[in-house]
Amino acid sequence: MVTIALDAMGGDHAPGEIVAGAVAAAAADSSMNIVLVGDEPAILKELEKYPGNGRIRVEHAPDVVGMDEEPARAVRVKKNS
């Protein structure tokens, strides 16, 4: 089994498009487990649209690193990102 972690909150139409892609990938490859990382309530709301996704789990990460932030500093300051 391969496990892939995805930033579910990144992108213009997140988390909807990321969740849809993860569901499609899991359906296409039965050897793949997917971890969606980000705002758990928002991700779960999107996952409700796709029943039967036992190989997709959510890892709650309440902090978000913005596009305008310096990556190294953001990782040090935002421990839950």
CSV table of N, CA, C and O in Angstrom, one decimal:
chain,number,residue,atom,x,y,z
A,1,MET,N,0.8,-1.2,0.0
A,1,MET,CA,0.0,0.0,0.0
A,1,MET,C,0.9,1.2,0.0
A,1,MET,O,1.9,1.3,0.7
A,2,VAL,N,0.5,2.2,-0.7
A,2,VAL,CA,1.1,3.5,-0.8
A,2,VAL,C,0.2,4.5,-0.1
A,2,VAL,O,-1.0,4.5,-0.4
A,3,THR,N,0.8,5.4,0.7
A,3,THR,CA,0.0,6.4,1.4
A,3,THR,C,0.5,7.8,0.8
A,3,THR,O,1.7,8.0,0.8
A,4,ILE,N,-0.4,8.6,0.4
A,4,ILE,CA,-0.1,9.9,-0.1
A,4,ILE,C,-0.8,11.0,0.7
A,4,ILE,O,-2.0,10.8,1.0
A,5,ALA,N,-0.1,12.0,1.2
A,5,ALA,CA,-0.7,13.1,1.9
A,5,ALA,C,-0.8,14.3,1.0
A,5,ALA,O,0.1,14.6,0.2
A,6,LEU,N,-2.0,14.9,1.1
A,6,LEU,CA,-2.3,16.0,0.2
A,6,LEU,C,-2.7,17.2,1.1
A,6,LEU,O,-3.5,17.1,2.1
A,7,ASP,N,-2.2,18.4,0.7
A,7,ASP,CA,-2.7,19.7,1.3
A,7,ASP,C,-4.0,20.0,0.8
A,7,ASP,O,-4.2,20.4,-0.4
A,8,ALA,N,-5.1,19.7,1.5
A,8,ALA,CA,-6.4,19.9,1.1
A,8,ALA,C,-6.9,21.4,1.0
A,8,ALA,O,-7.9,21.7,0.4
A,9,MET,N,-6.1,22.2,1.6
A,9,MET,CA,-6.5,23.6,1.7
A,9,MET,C,-5.8,24.5,0.7
A,9,MET,O,-6.0,25.7,0.6
A,10,GLY,N,-4.9,23.9,-0.1
A,10,GLY,CA,-4.2,24.7,-1.1
A,10,GLY,C,-4.9,24.8,-2.4
A,10,GLY,O,-5.6,23.8,-2.8
A,11,GLY,N,-4.9,25.9,-3.1
A,11,GLY,CA,-5.5,26.0,-4.4
A,11,GLY,C,-6.7,26.9,-4.4
A,11,GLY,O,-7.2,27.3,-3.3
A,12,ASP,N,-7.1,27.3,-5.6
A,12,ASP,CA,-8.2,28.3,-5.7
A,12,ASP,C,-9.5,27.8,-5.3
A,12,ASP,O,-10.4,28.6,-4.8
A,13,HIS,N,-9.8,26.5,-5.4
A,13,HIS,CA,-11.1,26.0,-5.1
A,13,HIS,C,-11.1,24.9,-4.0
A,13,HIS,O,-11.8,23.9,-4.1
A,14,ALA,N,-10.2,25.1,-3.1
A,14,ALA,CA,-10.0,24.2,-2.0
A,14,ALA,C,-11.1,24.3,-0.9
A,14,ALA,O,-11.6,25.4,-0.8
A,15,PRO,N,-11.5,23.3,-0.2
A,15,PRO,CA,-10.9,21.9,-0.4
A,15,PRO,C,-11.7,21.1,-1.4
A,15,PRO,O,-11.4,19.9,-1.6
A,16,GLY,N,-12.7,21.7,-2.0
A,16,GLY,CA,-13.6,20.9,-2.9
A,16,GLY,C,-12.9,20.2,-4.0
A,16,GLY,O,-13.1,19.0,-4.2
A,17,GLU,N,-12.1,20.9,-4.8
A,17,GLU,CA,-11.4,20.3,-5.9
A,17,GLU,C,-10.3,19.2,-5.5
A,17,GLU,O,-10.1,18.2,-6.1
A,18,ILE,N,-9.7,19.5,-4.3
A,18,ILE,CA,-8.7,18.6,-3.8
A,18,ILE,C,-9.3,17.3,-3.4
A,18,ILE,O,-8.9,16.2,-3.7
A,19,VAL,N,-10.5,17.4,-2.7
A,19,VAL,CA,-11.2,16.2,-2.2
A,19,VAL,C,-11.7,15.4,-3.4
A,19,VAL,O,-11.6,14.2,-3.4
A,20,ALA,N,-12.2,16.1,-4.4
A,20,ALA,CA,-12.7,15.4,-5.6
A,20,ALA,C,-11.6,14.6,-6.3
A,20,ALA,O,-11.8,13.5,-6.7
A,21,GLY,N,-10.4,15.2,-6.4
A,21,GLY,CA,-9.3,14.6,-7.0
A,21,GLY,C,-8.8,13.4,-6.2
A,21,GLY,O,-8.4,12.4,-6.7
A,22,ALA,N,-8.8,13.5,-4.9
A,22,ALA,CA,-8.4,12.4,-4.0
A,22,ALA,C,-9.4,11.3,-4.1
A,22,ALA,O,-8.9,10.1,-4.2
A,23,VAL,N,-10.6,11.5,-4.2
A,23,VAL,CA,-11.6,10.5,-4.3
A,23,VAL,C,-11.4,9.8,-5.7
A,23,VAL,O,-11.5,8.5,-5.8
A,24,ALA,N,-11.2,10.5,-6.7
A,24,ALA,CA,-11.0,9.9,-8.1
A,24,ALA,C,-9.7,9.1,-8.1
A,24,ALA,O,-9.7,8.0,-8.6
A,25,ALA,N,-8.6,9.6,-7.4
A,25,ALA,CA,-7.4,8.8,-7.4
A,25,ALA,C,-7.6,7.5,-6.6
A,25,ALA,O,-7.1,6.5,-7.0
A,26,ALA,N,-8.3,7.6,-5.5
A,26,ALA,CA,-8.5,6.4,-4.6
A,26,ALA,C,-9.3,5.4,-5.4
A,26,ALA,O,-9.1,4.2,-5.3
A,27,ALA,N,-10.3,5.8,-6.2
A,27,ALA,CA,-11.1,4.9,-7.0
A,27,ALA,C,-10.3,4.3,-8.1
A,27,ALA,O,-10.6,3.1,-8.4
A,28,ALA,N,-9.4,5.0,-8.6
A,28,ALA,CA,-8.6,4.5,-9.8
A,28,ALA,C,-7.5,3.5,-9.4
A,28,ALA,O,-7.1,2.7,-10.2
A,29,ASP,N,-7.0,3.6,-8.1
A,29,ASP,CA,-5.9,2.8,-7.7
A,29,ASP,C,-6.2,2.2,-6.3
A,29,ASP,O,-6.1,2.9,-5.3
A,30,SER,N,-6.5,0.9,-6.2
A,30,SER,CA,-6.9,0.3,-4.9
A,30,SER,C,-5.7,0.1,-4.0
A,30,SER,O,-5.9,-0.3,-2.9
A,31,SER,N,-4.5,0.4,-4.5
A,31,SER,CA,-3.4,0.2,-3.6
A,31,SER,C,-3.0,1.5,-2.9
A,31,SER,O,-1.9,1.6,-2.3
A,32,MET,N,-3.8,2.5,-3.0
A,32,MET,CA,-3.5,3.9,-2.6
A,32,MET,C,-4.3,4.3,-1.4
A,32,MET,O,-5.6,4.1,-1.4
A,33,ASN,N,-3.7,4.7,-0.3
A,33,ASN,CA,-4.4,5.4,0.8
A,33,ASN,C,-4.1,6.8,0.7
A,33,ASN,O,-2.9,7.2,0.4
A,34,ILE,N,-5.0,7.7,1.1
A,34,ILE,CA,-4.8,9.1,1.0
A,34,ILE,C,-5.1,9.8,2.3
A,34,ILE,O,-6.1,9.5,2.9
A,35,VAL,N,-4.3,10.7,2.7
A,35,VAL,CA,-4.5,11.5,3.9
A,35,VAL,C,-4.7,13.0,3.4
A,35,VAL,O,-3.8,13.5,2.8
A,36,LEU,N,-5.8,13.5,3.7
A,36,LEU,CA,-6.1,14.9,3.4
A,36,LEU,C,-5.8,15.8,4.6
A,36,LEU,O,-6.3,15.5,5.7
A,37,VAL,N,-4.9,16.7,4.5
A,37,VAL,CA,-4.4,17.5,5.6
A,37,VAL,C,-5.0,19.0,5.5
A,37,VAL,O,-4.9,19.6,4.4
A,38,GLY,N,-5.6,19.4,6.6
A,38,GLY,CA,-6.2,20.8,6.6
A,38,GLY,C,-7.3,20.9,7.6
A,38,GLY,O,-7.3,20.2,8.6
A,39,ASP,N,-8.2,21.8,7.3
A,39,ASP,CA,-9.3,22.1,8.2
A,39,ASP,C,-10.3,21.0,8.2
A,39,ASP,O,-11.1,20.8,7.2
A,40,GLU,N,-10.3,20.2,9.2
A,40,GLU,CA,-11.1,18.9,9.2
A,40,GLU,C,-12.6,19.1,9.0
A,40,GLU,O,-13.1,18.4,8.1
A,41,PRO,N,-13.2,20.1,9.6
A,41,PRO,CA,-14.7,20.2,9.3
A,41,PRO,C,-15.0,20.5,7.8
A,41,PRO,O,-15.9,20.0,7.3
A,42,ALA,N,-14.2,21.4,7.3
A,42,ALA,CA,-14.4,21.7,5.8
A,42,ALA,C,-14.1,20.6,4.9
A,42,ALA,O,-14.8,20.3,4.0
A,43,ILE,N,-13.1,19.8,5.2
A,43,ILE,CA,-12.8,18.6,4.4
A,43,ILE,C,-13.9,17.5,4.5
A,43,ILE,O,-14.3,17.0,3.6
A,44,LEU,N,-14.3,17.3,5.8
A,44,LEU,CA,-15.3,16.3,6.0
A,44,LEU,C,-16.6,16.7,5.3
A,44,LEU,O,-17.3,15.8,4.8
A,45,LYS,N,-16.9,18.0,5.3
A,45,LYS,CA,-18.1,18.4,4.6
A,45,LYS,C,-18.1,18.1,3.1
A,45,LYS,O,-19.1,17.6,2.5
A,46,GLU,N,-16.9,18.2,2.5
A,46,GLU,CA,-16.7,17.9,1.1
A,46,GLU,C,-16.7,16.4,0.9
A,46,GLU,O,-17.3,15.9,-0.1
A,47,LEU,N,-16.1,15.6,1.8
A,47,LEU,CA,-16.1,14.1,1.7
A,47,LEU,C,-17.5,13.5,1.8
A,47,LEU,O,-17.7,12.4,1.2
A,48,GLU,N,-18.4,14.2,2.5
A,48,GLU,CA,-19.8,13.7,2.6
A,48,GLU,C,-20.4,13.5,1.2
A,48,GLU,O,-21.4,12.7,1.0
A,49,LYS,N,-20.0,14.3,0.2
A,49,LYS,CA,-20.5,14.2,-1.1
A,49,LYS,C,-20.1,12.9,-1.8
A,49,LYS,O,-20.7,12.5,-2.9
A,50,TYR,N,-19.2,12.2,-1.3
A,50,TYR,CA,-18.6,11.0,-1.9
A,50,TYR,C,-18.6,9.8,-0.9
A,50,TYR,O,-17.6,9.5,-0.2
A,51,PRO,N,-19.7,9.1,-0.7
A,51,PRO,CA,-19.8,8.0,0.3
A,51,PRO,C,-18.9,6.9,-0.1
A,51,PRO,O,-18.6,6.6,-1.3
A,52,GLY,N,-18.4,6.1,0.9
A,52,GLY,CA,-17.6,4.9,0.7
A,52,GLY,C,-16.2,5.1,0.4
A,52,GLY,O,-15.6,4.5,-0.5
A,53,ASN,N,-15.6,6.1,1.1
A,53,ASN,CA,-14.1,6.3,0.9
A,53,ASN,C,-13.3,5.9,2.1
A,53,ASN,O,-12.7,6.8,2.7
A,54,GLY,N,-13.3,4.7,2.3
A,54,GLY,CA,-12.6,4.1,3.5
A,54,GLY,C,-11.1,4.3,3.5
A,54,GLY,O,-10.4,4.2,4.5
A,55,ARG,N,-10.5,4.5,2.3
A,55,ARG,CA,-9.1,4.7,2.2
A,55,ARG,C,-8.6,6.1,2.2
A,55,ARG,O,-7.4,6.4,2.0
A,56,ILE,N,-9.5,7.0,2.5
A,56,ILE,CA,-9.2,8.4,2.7
A,56,ILE,C,-9.5,8.8,4.1
A,56,ILE,O,-10.5,8.6,4.7
A,57,ARG,N,-8.4,9.4,4.7
A,57,ARG,CA,-8.6,9.9,6.1
A,57,ARG,C,-8.2,11.4,6.2
A,57,ARG,O,-7.5,11.9,5.3
A,58,VAL,N,-8.6,12.0,7.2
A,58,VAL,CA,-8.3,13.5,7.4
A,58,VAL,C,-7.4,13.7,8.6
A,58,VAL,O,-7.6,13.1,9.7
A,59,GLU,N,-6.4,14.5,8.4
A,59,GLU,CA,-5.5,14.9,9.5
A,59,GLU,C,-5.7,16.4,9.7
A,59,GLU,O,-5.4,17.2,8.8
A,60,HIS,N,-6.3,16.8,10.8
A,60,HIS,CA,-6.6,18.2,11.1
A,60,HIS,C,-5.4,19.0,11.3
A,60,HIS,O,-4.5,18.7,12.1
A,61,ALA,N,-5.3,20.1,10.6
A,61,ALA,CA,-4.2,21.1,10.7
A,61,ALA,C,-4.9,22.5,10.6
A,61,ALA,O,-5.2,23.0,9.5
A,62,PRO,N,-5.1,23.1,11.8
A,62,PRO,CA,-5.9,24.3,11.8
A,62,PRO,C,-5.1,25.5,11.3
A,62,PRO,O,-5.8,26.5,10.9
A,63,ASP,N,-3.8,25.5,11.4
A,63,ASP,CA,-3.0,26.7,10.9
A,63,ASP,C,-2.8,26.6,9.4
A,63,ASP,O,-2.5,25.5,8.9
A,64,VAL,N,-2.8,27.7,8.7
A,64,VAL,CA,-2.6,27.8,7.3
A,64,VAL,C,-1.4,28.7,7.0
A,64,VAL,O,-1.3,29.8,7.6
A,65,VAL,N,-0.5,28.2,6.2
A,65,VAL,CA,0.6,29.0,5.7
A,65,VAL,C,0.2,29.7,4.4
A,65,VAL,O,-0.2,29.1,3.4
A,66,GLY,N,0.1,31.1,4.5
A,66,GLY,CA,-0.3,31.9,3.4
A,66,GLY,C,0.7,32.0,2.3
A,66,GLY,O,1.9,31.8,2.5
A,67,MET,N,0.3,32.3,1.1
A,67,MET,CA,1.2,32.5,-0.1
A,67,MET,C,2.2,33.6,0.2
A,67,MET,O,3.3,33.6,-0.4
A,68,ASP,N,1.9,34.6,1.0
A,68,ASP,CA,2.7,35.7,1.2
A,68,ASP,C,3.7,35.5,2.3
A,68,ASP,O,4.5,36.4,2.6
A,69,GLU,N,3.7,34.4,3.0
A,69,GLU,CA,4.5,34.2,4.2
A,69,GLU,C,5.8,33.5,3.8
A,69,GLU,O,5.9,32.7,2.9
A,70,GLU,N,6.9,33.9,4.5
A,70,GLU,CA,8.2,33.2,4.4
A,70,GLU,C,8.0,31.8,4.9
A,70,GLU,O,7.7,31.6,6.1
A,71,PRO,N,8.3,30.8,4.1
A,71,PRO,CA,8.1,29.4,4.5
A,71,PRO,C,8.8,29.0,5.8
A,71,PRO,O,8.1,28.4,6.6
A,72,ALA,N,10.0,29.3,5.9
A,72,ALA,CA,10.8,28.8,7.1
A,72,ALA,C,10.2,29.4,8.4
A,72,ALA,O,10.0,28.8,9.4
A,73,ARG,N,9.9,30.7,8.3
A,73,ARG,CA,9.3,31.4,9.5
A,73,ARG,C,7.9,30.8,9.8
A,73,ARG,O,7.5,30.6,11.0
A,74,ALA,N,7.1,30.6,8.8
A,74,ALA,CA,5.7,30.1,9.0
A,74,ALA,C,5.8,28.7,9.6
A,74,ALA,O,5.0,28.5,10.5
A,75,VAL,N,6.7,27.9,9.2
A,75,VAL,CA,6.8,26.5,9.8
A,75,VAL,C,7.2,26.6,11.3
A,75,VAL,O,6.7,25.8,12.1
A,76,ARG,N,8.0,27.5,11.6
A,76,ARG,CA,8.5,27.7,13.0
A,76,ARG,C,7.3,28.3,13.9
A,76,ARG,O,7.1,27.8,15.0
A,77,VAL,N,6.6,29.2,13.3
A,77,VAL,CA,5.5,29.9,14.1
A,77,VAL,C,4.2,29.1,14.1
A,77,VAL,O,3.5,29.0,15.1
A,78,LYS,N,3.9,28.5,13.0
A,78,LYS,CA,2.6,27.8,12.9
A,78,LYS,C,2.8,26.3,13.0
A,78,LYS,O,2.8,25.6,12.0
A,79,LYS,N,2.9,25.9,14.2
A,79,LYS,CA,3.2,24.5,14.5
A,79,LYS,C,2.1,23.5,14.0
A,79,LYS,O,2.4,22.3,13.8
A,80,ASN,N,0.9,24.0,13.8
A,80,ASN,CA,-0.2,23.1,13.4
A,80,ASN,C,-0.6,23.3,12.0
A,80,ASN,O,-1.7,23.1,11.6
A,81,SER,N,0.4,23.6,11.2
A,81,SER,CA,0.1,23.8,9.8
A,81,SER,C,0.6,22.6,9.0
A,81,SER,O,1.2,21.7,9.4
